[in-house]
Amino acid sequence: MALVTLKQIAEKLGISITTVSKALKEYPDVSKKTRKLVRETASMLNYKPNSFAVNLRTKESKIIGLIIPVIVHHFFSSVIKGIVAQAEKKGYLVIILQSNESYELEKKQIDLLLSKRVDGILISLANETADFKHLNQVISQETPLVMFDKIAKIVKCSKVIIDDRKAAYKATQHLIDIGCKRIAHFRGPLLPQNSIDRFLGYKKALIDNNLEYDPSLVYICECGEMSFEEGKKNASQLLKDHKDIDGIFINTDLVAIGAMTELIKQGVKIPEDISVVGFSNWFMASIISPSLTTINQPGLEMGKNSFKLLYKEIKERKKKKTINYKELVLETELVIRDSTKN
Amino acid sequence: MALVTLKQIAEKLGISITTVSKALKEYPDVSKKTRKLVRETASMLNYKPNSFAVNLRTKESKIIGLIIPVIVHHFFSSVIKGIVAQAEKKGYLVIILQSNESYELEKKQIDLLLSKRVDGILISLANETADFKHLNQVISQETPLVMFDKIAKIVKCSKVIIDDRKAAYKATQHLIDIGCKRIAHFRGPLLPQNSIDRFLGYKKALIDNNLEYDPSLVYICECGEMSFEEGKKNASQLLKDHKDIDGIFINTDLVAIGAMTELIKQGVKIPEDISVVGFSNWFMASIISPSLTTINQPGLEMGKNSFKLLYKEIKERKKKKTINYKELVLETELVIRDSTKN
């Protein structure tokens, strides 16, 4: 049996399609009795209203698009979970696309979502993305847009972020407080705003504490994608370059775990010889040994709040209200574990 | 600027909307010159065809639905990645819903996707799901359906699975080969087919090797959701109940890592005292210490193949061909690491 149509309901009841259609929309010019009968028949036949027809009328798809750099990643999958849960509460479905950290792909995906007439777009930028025409196009077409985590400061839309600079400062200050004097930083890829801000937070903490800022202690990830292997590579390079390191602040936990694995392999004691602080508080951070001191990054909260801001804009545009873009900064906290001396 | 319409293109060129529409569809009764002009103007104005209008004509949404028990899970996020990547290649978008292992939610989500007229549905069942009316409804409405990983054998549709029984047999046989005599099993929740099959594979391996099958060595996860904590709980219970255990086969790596953490905490040497084998080959299995011997479960491949089967059915239905359901069984392999004696 294929999908049930209004026609079939009408035939079954011996009334006109218009009456069926009106009855399902609870038009008062159809008698209560008929409306009840139509509703019952429709549900008996398991009738489903045609969303696309509905879309043409209301100009709403009740579908939003989400573009995310990587899916297989604890932080981002937590964000996805938060977005999907919140969207479902409001009756929205979420289309998920992965940009693979590629600017070209990201651009294509924006076009695709716009052509699908989604009600709004949520995006966390690819590491490669340095040009924002595609985002301004979304805005100029009056499609609600919210950026989260990896954002472009100059794009005028609502944003949900953490204060990466402040968090990185906190992480580095902790290393200084426990006595570290030569602190390296694995900053990850060059472009993304959060890499830049974490680096700046690290640098400021050093300067504020009258410690020398030595650029040769900052390791950049060329590959563009932060990985466990990247952490191992950087750590073994660091041990070759500098013998006097006593602390490392690492851009993300996965890389930090890779780095610790390499350090331990090479006989370095953590935290006795080198203290390590990561970023994100991926749950593995508490499980590995030594457990990893890190910055807690609230992925689920970021997802929920990103959808809430998008939903707010969708409603405001529907009511033709003026849109007030909001930048929401979520709190982060330092979680102290065994990878840093107490 | 709001979305560009055919009308605007027509006005700009001083031709009729019909001509513009025909030109964009490359109708031969419009001159090559005009078609080229319209195409150029459309792309200059950044015109996007209205998908919903398109949908009404072609009855295709080019959107598929995916229902998955949990998103924040290495295996499932790998599957999602595989599906999204493959779908994009064929110009399909993927709506992702999380059932949270809840049968009620899963049912609601199926209805929602059907009402959205998606072109097909991919699903991995919630642990709770024991009734399959909602799936048979999808089939009776001739909406392409493919199940993967957590499937219902009695539902007639294409499926992508691994041979859980064979894989569990392999895992248990390995424990026996390295000399384990009293092997426990953390089987996870009762209902899902893959838990049942892994349990049966474990049991068969014992019997084939003339080892006693002792039901008291099988630990079930009541909570419904397999977790790190669950592994710790089961492990400490196991140490209370049985002093003579020398091997454990655990339903999934996350639980196995939880169990190992508890065993080590209680002074058990792995693998000297107890050998542990997990299931799924989550990449953390190679990172923790001792590294975890496990069964490699190809999540990315499962995702790609699930979409391929769905796509095949979508095409076959469009051509009104008879549908031949396919059950694809992906290969698994035992990955031997430090958690089992060599």
XYZ file of C-alpha atoms in Angstrom:
684
model
C 0.000 0.000 0.000
C 1.419 3.379 -0.986
C 0.889 6.647 0.903
C -2.737 7.505 1.640
C -4.108 10.603 -0.126
C -6.929 13.028 0.693
C -8.680 11.516 -2.329
C -8.791 8.072 -0.733
C -10.226 9.501 2.495
C -12.808 11.455 0.484
C -13.811 8.367 -1.512
C -14.052 6.248 1.612
C -16.430 8.772 3.213
C -18.227 9.771 0.018
C -17.440 13.471 0.548
C -15.393 15.998 -1.463
C -11.598 16.289 -1.235
C -12.052 19.952 -0.282
C -14.210 18.972 2.679
C -11.616 16.423 3.795
C -8.839 18.977 3.457
C -10.862 21.616 5.343
C -11.848 19.109 8.034
C -8.211 18.153 8.639
C -7.396 21.849 9.032
C -10.315 22.132 11.512
C -12.139 24.741 9.419
C -15.290 25.788 11.309
C -17.406 25.677 8.130
C -17.186 21.884 8.330
C -19.420 20.335 10.998
C -17.793 19.022 14.178
C -19.255 15.581 13.371
C -17.669 15.489 9.890
C -14.333 16.794 11.209
C -14.290 14.024 13.828
C -15.202 11.410 11.211
C -12.457 12.644 8.830
C -9.854 12.730 11.611
C -10.726 9.184 12.632
C -10.708 7.879 9.053
C -7.416 9.654 8.361
C -5.732 8.111 11.374
C -7.340 4.724 10.626
C -5.881 4.822 7.101
C -2.680 6.168 8.639
C -2.800 9.332 6.541
C 0.287 11.579 6.655
C -0.017 15.218 5.485
C 2.337 16.005 2.608
C 5.072 18.128 4.119
C 6.194 19.573 0.831
C 2.710 20.827 0.037
C 2.660 22.283 3.531
C 6.020 23.862 2.882
C 4.778 25.654 -0.208
C 1.993 27.220 1.820
C 3.816 28.136 5.035
C 7.206 28.673 3.385
C 8.598 26.702 6.322
C 10.458 23.425 6.036
C 10.839 22.818 9.778
C 14.276 21.554 8.776
C 17.538 23.241 9.721
C 21.027 22.576 8.427
C 24.123 21.895 10.489
C 27.631 22.066 9.024
C 30.346 20.698 11.252
C 34.064 20.118 10.537
C 34.174 16.548 11.879
C 31.543 14.168 13.196
C 33.770 11.531 14.793
C 34.976 13.780 17.600
C 33.742 13.736 21.189
C 33.239 17.492 21.434
C 31.402 17.852 18.115
C 29.276 14.750 18.579
C 28.221 16.219 21.947
C 27.289 19.451 20.171
C 25.306 17.481 17.562
C 23.474 15.655 20.340
C 22.570 18.965 22.002
C 21.329 20.494 18.752
C 19.293 17.448 17.689
C 17.682 17.135 21.138
C 16.753 20.824 21.345
C 15.518 20.957 17.729
C 13.282 17.938 18.244
C 11.649 19.642 21.242
C 10.574 22.445 18.908
C 9.548 20.125 16.067
C 12.572 20.768 13.854
C 14.670 18.200 12.033
C 18.397 18.585 11.564
C 20.344 17.880 8.371
C 23.977 17.216 9.236
C 26.870 17.831 6.854
C 30.581 17.353 7.497
C 32.942 19.870 5.909
C 36.044 17.757 6.589
C 37.780 21.040 7.501
C 37.504 21.989 3.790
C 36.497 25.524 2.754
C 35.393 24.400 -0.717
C 33.130 21.694 0.670
C 31.722 24.099 3.263
C 30.768 26.555 0.508
C 29.048 23.821 -1.515
C 27.152 22.671 1.545
C 25.889 26.178 2.286
C 24.549 26.404 -1.292
C 22.945 22.993 -0.945
C 21.186 23.932 2.298
C 19.984 27.250 0.856
C 18.620 25.479 -2.216
C 16.760 23.134 0.148
C 15.175 26.222 1.710
C 16.118 25.146 5.236
C 14.658 27.392 7.953
C 18.101 28.125 9.362
C 21.755 27.114 9.362
C 24.110 26.285 12.230
C 27.809 26.176 11.430
C 31.182 25.628 13.022
C 33.832 26.647 10.505
C 36.408 24.471 8.789
C 40.009 25.182 9.787
C 40.713 26.221 6.186
C 37.959 28.835 6.028
C 39.358 32.370 5.782
C 36.837 33.884 3.322
C 33.273 34.431 4.503
C 31.322 35.359 1.346
C 29.293 32.164 1.610
C 28.162 33.124 5.117
C 27.315 36.687 4.176
C 25.254 35.225 1.343
C 23.193 33.290 3.896
C 22.604 36.487 5.859
C 21.801 38.602 2.787
C 19.173 36.007 1.849
C 17.635 36.465 5.297
C 18.157 32.840 6.259
C 18.788 32.627 10.019
C 22.417 31.737 10.770
C 24.186 30.901 14.033
C 27.902 30.149 14.333
C 29.348 28.160 17.216
C 32.777 27.175 18.520
C 34.778 27.886 15.366
C 33.398 31.244 14.313
C 34.325 34.298 12.227
C 34.247 37.398 14.414
C 33.567 39.719 11.464
C 30.452 37.871 10.250
C 27.309 39.587 11.585
C 25.173 36.815 13.087
C 24.473 35.229 16.454
C 27.293 33.173 17.952
C 27.807 30.679 20.744
C 31.396 30.401 21.912
C 33.571 30.006 24.932
C 36.174 32.581 25.919
C 39.111 30.631 24.457
C 41.618 33.316 25.435
C 40.481 33.362 29.063
C 40.367 29.553 29.231
C 43.862 29.201 27.754
C 45.114 31.867 30.174
C 43.614 29.846 33.065
C 45.304 26.646 31.809
C 48.706 28.320 31.426
C 48.401 30.166 34.762
C 47.812 26.787 36.420
C 51.070 25.458 34.949
C 52.867 28.570 36.215
C 51.243 28.274 39.661
C 52.585 24.730 40.096
C 56.079 25.973 39.286
C 56.569 25.469 35.530
C 59.055 27.930 34.015
C 59.478 26.714 30.398
C 56.024 26.052 28.998
C 55.505 24.828 25.429
C 52.241 25.165 23.487
C 50.802 22.864 20.804
C 48.525 25.392 19.162
C 46.978 23.294 16.404
C 46.209 24.737 12.942
C 46.934 28.402 12.201
C 43.621 29.777 10.997
C 40.709 28.986 13.279
C 39.809 31.779 15.680
C 39.851 29.474 18.682
C 43.440 28.335 17.942
C 44.477 31.968 17.687
C 42.693 32.917 20.923
C 44.086 29.949 22.860
C 47.560 30.900 21.682
C 47.028 34.527 22.738
C 45.767 33.428 26.159
C 48.876 31.270 26.588
C 51.158 34.135 25.540
C 49.465 36.695 27.800
C 49.707 34.414 30.849
C 53.478 34.072 30.278
C 53.989 37.817 29.901
C 51.778 38.705 32.882
C 53.939 36.359 34.965
C 57.232 37.804 33.663
C 58.112 34.551 31.899
C 59.879 34.781 28.548
C 57.638 34.152 25.539
C 59.730 31.953 23.204
C 58.081 31.421 19.744
C 60.215 28.284 19.243
C 58.165 26.652 22.021
C 54.947 26.992 19.991
C 54.216 24.018 17.709
C 51.769 24.382 14.826
C 49.814 21.488 13.305
C 50.348 21.662 9.539
C 48.037 18.772 8.714
C 45.030 20.969 9.511
C 43.414 18.190 11.506
C 44.256 17.788 15.170
C 44.964 14.143 15.881
C 46.491 11.654 18.281
C 49.386 11.153 15.832
C 49.930 14.922 15.666
C 50.390 14.923 19.439
C 52.990 12.147 19.246
C 54.843 13.907 16.410
C 54.931 17.268 18.196
C 56.008 15.692 21.493
C 58.969 13.831 20.004
C 60.018 16.961 18.077
C 59.740 18.998 21.287
C 62.011 16.558 23.159
C 64.585 16.903 20.342
C 64.410 20.722 20.259
C 64.231 21.576 23.967
C 65.600 19.665 26.924
C 64.412 22.155 29.543
C 60.625 22.011 29.082
C 58.662 21.493 32.310
C 55.113 22.147 31.079
C 52.977 21.889 27.934
C 49.608 23.471 27.217
C 47.929 21.561 24.378
C 45.105 22.838 22.183
C 42.905 19.737 22.524
C 42.718 16.562 24.654
C 43.140 14.047 21.840
C 46.432 15.660 20.858
C 47.406 15.908 24.531
C 46.794 12.177 24.988
C 48.938 11.489 21.915
C 51.655 13.727 23.335
C 51.550 12.033 26.765
C 51.748 8.600 25.117
C 54.935 9.659 23.293
C 56.444 11.374 26.367
C 55.882 8.280 28.523
C 57.280 6.060 25.751
C 60.451 8.169 25.827
C 60.747 7.819 29.611
C 59.465 11.257 30.580
C 57.640 11.239 33.956
C 54.292 13.060 33.978
C 53.881 15.278 35.983
C 57.293 15.006 37.747
C 59.358 15.972 34.646
C 56.721 17.642 32.496
C 53.199 18.748 33.444
C 50.546 18.583 30.711
C 47.270 20.482 30.355
C 44.804 19.704 27.576
C 41.635 21.391 26.329
C 37.988 20.168 25.971
C 37.607 17.631 28.811
C 36.870 14.727 26.520
C 35.734 12.003 28.948
C 38.826 9.898 28.122
C 40.846 12.592 29.894
C 39.656 11.207 33.232
C 40.251 7.591 32.243
C 43.798 7.517 30.856
C 46.714 7.357 33.215
C 47.930 9.754 34.316
C 44.533 11.404 34.065
C 44.685 14.662 32.131
C 44.265 18.140 33.610
C 42.161 20.041 31.104
C 39.683 22.827 30.363
C 36.068 21.714 30.375
C 34.356 22.754 27.133
C 30.554 22.349 27.400
C 29.680 20.708 24.052
C 26.121 19.676 24.899
C 25.324 23.148 26.249
C 26.858 24.740 23.173
C 24.612 22.635 20.938
C 21.454 23.392 22.884
C 22.133 27.120 23.040
C 23.078 27.318 19.365
C 19.697 25.911 18.396
C 17.901 28.176 20.887
C 19.451 31.282 19.288
C 18.629 29.996 15.801
C 15.033 29.292 16.849
C 14.743 32.799 18.322
C 15.861 34.308 15.003
C 13.502 32.092 12.976
C 10.578 33.306 15.103
C 11.696 36.951 14.972
C 12.004 36.895 11.181
C 8.572 35.288 10.875
C 7.131 38.160 12.904
C 9.144 40.592 10.767
C 10.845 41.854 13.929
C 14.282 43.451 13.744
C 16.893 40.841 14.525
C 19.236 41.464 17.446
C 22.272 39.249 17.023
C 23.493 37.763 20.266
C 26.952 36.515 21.202
C 26.633 33.943 23.959
C 29.833 33.086 25.837
C 29.627 29.825 27.802
C 31.634 29.311 30.983
C 34.645 26.983 31.026
C 36.475 25.574 34.021
C 39.889 24.120 34.745
C 39.673 20.450 35.778
C 42.822 19.531 37.728
C 43.961 15.895 37.456
C 47.187 13.872 37.723
C 49.002 15.224 34.651
C 49.916 18.403 36.581
C 51.785 18.575 39.893
C 49.507 19.580 42.781
C 18.017 40.830 -0.490
C 15.601 37.910 -0.214
C 15.685 34.814 -2.393
C 15.743 35.453 -6.155
C 12.655 34.290 -8.065
C 12.078 33.296 -11.694
C 10.036 36.501 -11.924
C 13.072 38.654 -11.149
C 15.148 36.867 -13.772
C 12.312 37.272 -16.297
C 11.985 40.999 -15.537
C 15.721 41.534 -15.742
C 15.795 39.954 -19.215
C 12.399 41.232 -20.365
C 11.169 37.732 -21.190
C 8.324 35.612 -19.791
C 8.614 33.561 -16.586
C 7.659 30.470 -18.590
C 10.603 31.032 -20.919
C 12.946 31.455 -17.954
C 11.601 28.289 -16.341
C 11.894 26.339 -19.616
C 15.383 27.710 -20.248
C 16.590 26.574 -16.803
C 15.209 23.111 -17.567
C 17.093 23.215 -20.897
C 13.903 22.788 -22.966
C 14.902 22.595 -26.642
C 12.058 24.912 -27.683
C 14.027 27.758 -26.121
C 16.981 28.937 -28.230
C 20.496 27.982 -27.096
C 21.319 31.693 -26.916
C 18.396 32.456 -24.566
C 19.128 29.387 -22.429
C 22.741 30.517 -22.022
C 21.633 34.081 -21.182
C 19.113 32.829 -18.588
C 21.653 30.469 -17.026
C 24.194 33.288 -16.731
C 21.666 35.741 -15.302
C 20.409 33.130 -12.840
C 23.899 32.413 -11.560
C 24.737 36.135 -11.515
C 21.660 36.820 -9.357
C 22.545 33.687 -7.391
C 19.184 32.074 -8.148
C 18.390 28.836 -6.266
C 15.613 26.549 -7.575
C 12.865 26.030 -4.999
C 13.360 22.481 -3.773
C 9.864 22.133 -2.409
C 8.332 23.018 -5.745
C 10.730 20.527 -7.272
C 9.655 17.991 -4.696
C 6.018 18.343 -5.632
C 6.842 17.606 -9.242
C 9.396 14.805 -8.854
C 7.926 13.448 -5.616
C 11.545 13.225 -4.462
C 12.953 15.095 -1.477
C 16.571 14.004 -1.969
C 16.568 13.776 1.817
C 16.885 10.550 3.775
C 16.346 9.937 7.473
C 18.741 8.252 9.865
C 17.664 7.032 13.305
C 20.476 6.007 15.590
C 20.415 5.012 19.288
C 23.255 7.301 20.378
C 25.312 9.957 18.606
C 28.127 10.409 21.125
C 29.638 6.995 20.517
C 32.727 6.241 18.445
C 31.172 3.389 16.466
C 27.921 5.203 15.660
C 29.598 8.492 14.844
C 31.801 6.543 12.404
C 28.657 5.066 10.847
C 27.114 8.551 10.587
C 30.254 9.821 8.887
C 30.121 6.969 6.359
C 26.432 7.554 5.597
C 26.744 11.345 5.273
C 29.792 11.049 3.002
C 28.175 8.473 0.708
C 24.834 10.296 0.607
C 26.518 13.556 -0.354
C 28.216 11.832 -3.298
C 24.762 10.982 -4.638
C 23.274 14.397 -3.849
C 21.264 13.296 -0.826
C 21.027 15.052 2.525
C 20.747 13.168 5.793
C 18.418 14.035 8.682
C 19.786 12.543 11.886
C 17.648 11.601 14.874
C 18.735 10.005 18.140
C 16.370 7.487 19.708
C 18.213 7.468 23.051
C 17.631 3.684 23.071
C 13.900 4.452 23.516
C 11.262 2.485 21.564
C 8.628 5.216 22.013
C 10.908 7.909 20.664
C 11.975 5.670 17.776
C 8.311 5.199 16.778
C 7.650 8.950 16.889
C 10.744 9.589 14.778
C 9.661 7.091 12.119
C 6.294 8.894 11.870
C 8.037 12.241 11.663
C 10.318 11.087 8.836
C 7.409 9.540 6.918
C 5.404 12.755 7.274
C 8.419 14.606 5.858
C 8.262 12.293 2.848
C 11.939 11.374 3.059
C 13.159 9.237 0.160
C 14.340 6.516 2.505
C 15.136 5.609 6.099
C 18.245 4.099 7.681
C 17.901 2.749 11.190
C 19.835 1.014 13.939
C 17.347 -0.090 16.605
C 17.077 1.096 20.185
C 17.917 -1.534 22.806
C 14.319 -1.340 24.051
C 12.746 -2.093 20.670
C 11.000 -5.478 20.635
C 7.917 -4.602 18.531
C 8.388 -3.818 14.838
C 5.020 -2.436 13.674
C 6.581 0.956 13.034
C 9.130 -0.585 10.669
C 6.575 -2.703 8.830
C 4.594 0.504 8.383
C 7.556 2.060 6.574
C 7.751 -0.962 4.284
C 3.989 -1.113 3.655
C 4.153 2.534 2.588
C 6.872 1.586 0.095
C 9.446 3.888 1.652
C 12.906 2.348 1.203
C 14.281 1.077 4.530
C 17.695 -0.319 5.474
C 18.626 -1.557 8.956
C 22.204 -1.739 10.173
C 24.097 -3.039 13.206
C 21.138 -3.355 15.577
C 18.531 -5.005 13.386
C 15.360 -7.092 13.640
C 15.832 -10.367 11.777
C 12.097 -10.791 11.121
C 11.628 -7.399 9.409
C 11.775 -7.805 5.619
C 14.204 -5.157 4.374
C 17.864 -4.822 3.392
C 20.350 -5.063 6.242
C 24.023 -4.356 6.858
C 25.465 -6.248 9.785
C 28.493 -8.088 10.989
C 28.397 -11.743 12.019
C 28.281 -10.996 15.758
C 28.109 -14.683 16.649
C 31.196 -15.541 14.603
C 33.094 -12.505 15.916
C 32.249 -13.304 19.558
C 33.259 -16.913 18.932
C 36.610 -15.680 17.569
C 37.125 -13.447 20.632
C 36.309 -16.243 23.094
C 38.370 -18.802 21.163
C 41.359 -16.453 21.469
C 40.941 -16.364 25.275
C 40.788 -20.176 25.294
C 43.816 -20.475 22.993
C 45.948 -18.415 25.389
C 44.953 -20.755 28.237
C 41.930 -19.172 29.930
C 39.657 -21.752 31.607
C 37.073 -19.628 33.482
C 35.842 -16.949 31.083
C 33.215 -14.385 32.116
C 31.065 -12.402 29.669
C 29.647 -8.880 30.041
C 26.832 -9.232 27.541
C 25.231 -5.801 27.799
C 21.452 -5.309 27.552
C 19.151 -8.303 26.996
C 17.158 -7.392 23.913
C 19.288 -6.264 21.005
C 20.039 -8.967 18.465
C 23.766 -8.255 18.500
C 23.958 -8.739 22.287
C 22.140 -12.053 21.900
C 24.402 -13.176 19.040
C 27.609 -12.184 20.839
C 26.424 -14.122 23.872
C 25.634 -17.168 21.737
C 29.062 -16.985 20.056
C 30.705 -16.869 23.493
C 28.647 -19.833 24.708
C 29.316 -21.939 21.598
C 33.068 -21.377 21.824
C 33.049 -22.643 25.429
C 31.040 -25.745 24.559
C 33.071 -26.558 21.413
C 36.176 -26.466 23.618
C 34.648 -28.669 26.331
C 34.671 -25.818 28.851
C 31.755 -25.603 31.266
C 29.189 -22.894 30.398
C 28.323 -21.246 33.730
C 25.387 -18.759 33.502
C 26.572 -17.046 36.686
C 29.597 -15.810 34.718
C 27.372 -13.828 32.341
C 26.675 -10.258 33.488
C 23.764 -8.319 32.024
C 23.593 -4.519 31.837
C 20.244 -3.537 33.328
C 20.629 0.171 32.658
C 20.025 -0.417 28.941
C 22.942 1.788 28.002
C 26.453 0.366 27.849
C 28.815 2.696 29.663
C 32.234 3.073 31.259
C 30.552 3.020 34.702
C 28.714 -0.180 33.785
C 32.073 -1.838 33.125
C 33.421 -0.754 36.510
C 30.259 -1.961 38.277
C 30.276 -5.365 36.576
C 34.008 -5.840 37.175
C 33.806 -5.163 40.910
C 30.750 -7.460 41.177
C 32.628 -10.152 39.245
C 35.588 -9.961 41.652
C 33.175 -10.396 44.574
C 31.302 -13.328 42.983
C 34.159 -15.307 41.458
C 37.773 -15.553 42.557
C 38.826 -17.963 39.813
C 38.183 -15.885 36.659
C 41.090 -15.759 34.195
C 39.401 -14.175 31.196
C 36.544 -11.776 30.303
C 34.908 -11.199 26.927
C 33.157 -7.825 26.994
C 30.374 -6.704 24.647
C 31.919 -3.313 23.808
C 35.259 -1.480 24.234
C 33.980 1.390 26.383
C 32.636 -1.085 28.941
C 35.859 -3.116 28.657
C 37.925 -0.005 29.409
C 35.709 0.685 32.431
C 36.167 -2.908 33.570
C 39.971 -2.776 33.149
C 40.119 0.484 35.094
C 38.290 -1.181 38.008
C 40.326 -4.414 37.814
C 43.628 -2.469 37.890
C 42.316 -0.319 40.757
C 41.671 -3.521 42.723
C 45.198 -4.794 42.058
C 44.353 -7.318 39.329
C 47.166 -7.718 36.770
C 46.065 -7.603 33.132
C 46.786 -9.941 31.349
C 48.756 -11.979 33.941
C 45.752 -12.561 36.268
C 42.864 -11.851 33.927
C 42.896 -11.434 30.129
C 40.336 -9.037 28.631
C 38.862 -8.888 25.119
C 36.557 -6.074 24.051
C 34.423 -5.470 20.972
C 34.344 -2.662 18.328
C 37.983 -1.512 18.161
C 37.251 2.007 19.287
C 40.539 3.829 18.643
C 41.053 4.368 22.386
C 41.537 0.593 22.638
C 45.025 1.008 21.154
C 45.875 3.998 23.355
C 45.001 2.911 26.906
C 47.400 0.770 28.846
C 47.357 -2.112 28.692
C 46.103 -1.738 25.118
C 42.898 -3.691 24.578
C 42.550 -6.823 22.459
C 39.289 -6.427 20.582
C 37.133 -7.227 17.553
C 37.349 -4.654 14.789
C 33.853 -3.491 13.820
C 33.956 -1.485 10.545
C 31.693 1.492 11.354
C 32.637 3.664 8.390
C 32.144 0.749 5.972
C 28.822 -0.088 7.572
C 27.635 3.487 7.051
C 28.741 3.632 3.425
C 27.206 0.267 2.561
C 23.955 1.058 4.342
C 23.470 4.130 2.190
C 24.460 2.220 -0.959
C 21.740 -0.374 -0.323
C 19.199 2.349 0.425
C 20.149 4.199 -2.764
C 19.793 0.970 -4.768
C 16.263 0.501 -3.421
C 15.309 4.133 -4.079
C 16.374 3.720 -7.714
C 14.662 0.329 -8.084
C 11.362 1.672 -6.735
C 11.557 4.675 -9.047
C 11.911 2.276 -11.989
C 9.062 0.189 -10.527
C 11.415 -2.791 -10.412
C 10.793 -5.599 -7.925
C 12.915 -5.035 -4.844
C 15.401 -7.724 -3.880
C 16.309 -7.227 -0.236
C 19.954 -7.830 0.478
C 21.650 -8.804 3.738
C 25.240 -7.640 3.659
C 27.565 -9.152 6.265
C 30.784 -7.190 6.761
C 34.016 -8.902 7.820
C 35.379 -8.449 11.347
C 38.833 -9.283 12.638
C 40.421 -9.986 15.998
C 43.010 -7.332 16.906
C 45.427 -8.793 19.479
C 46.957 -6.333 21.950
C 48.401 -6.303 25.477
C 45.221 -7.090 27.433
C 45.537 -10.780 26.477
C 48.544 -13.037 27.108
C 50.506 -13.799 23.923
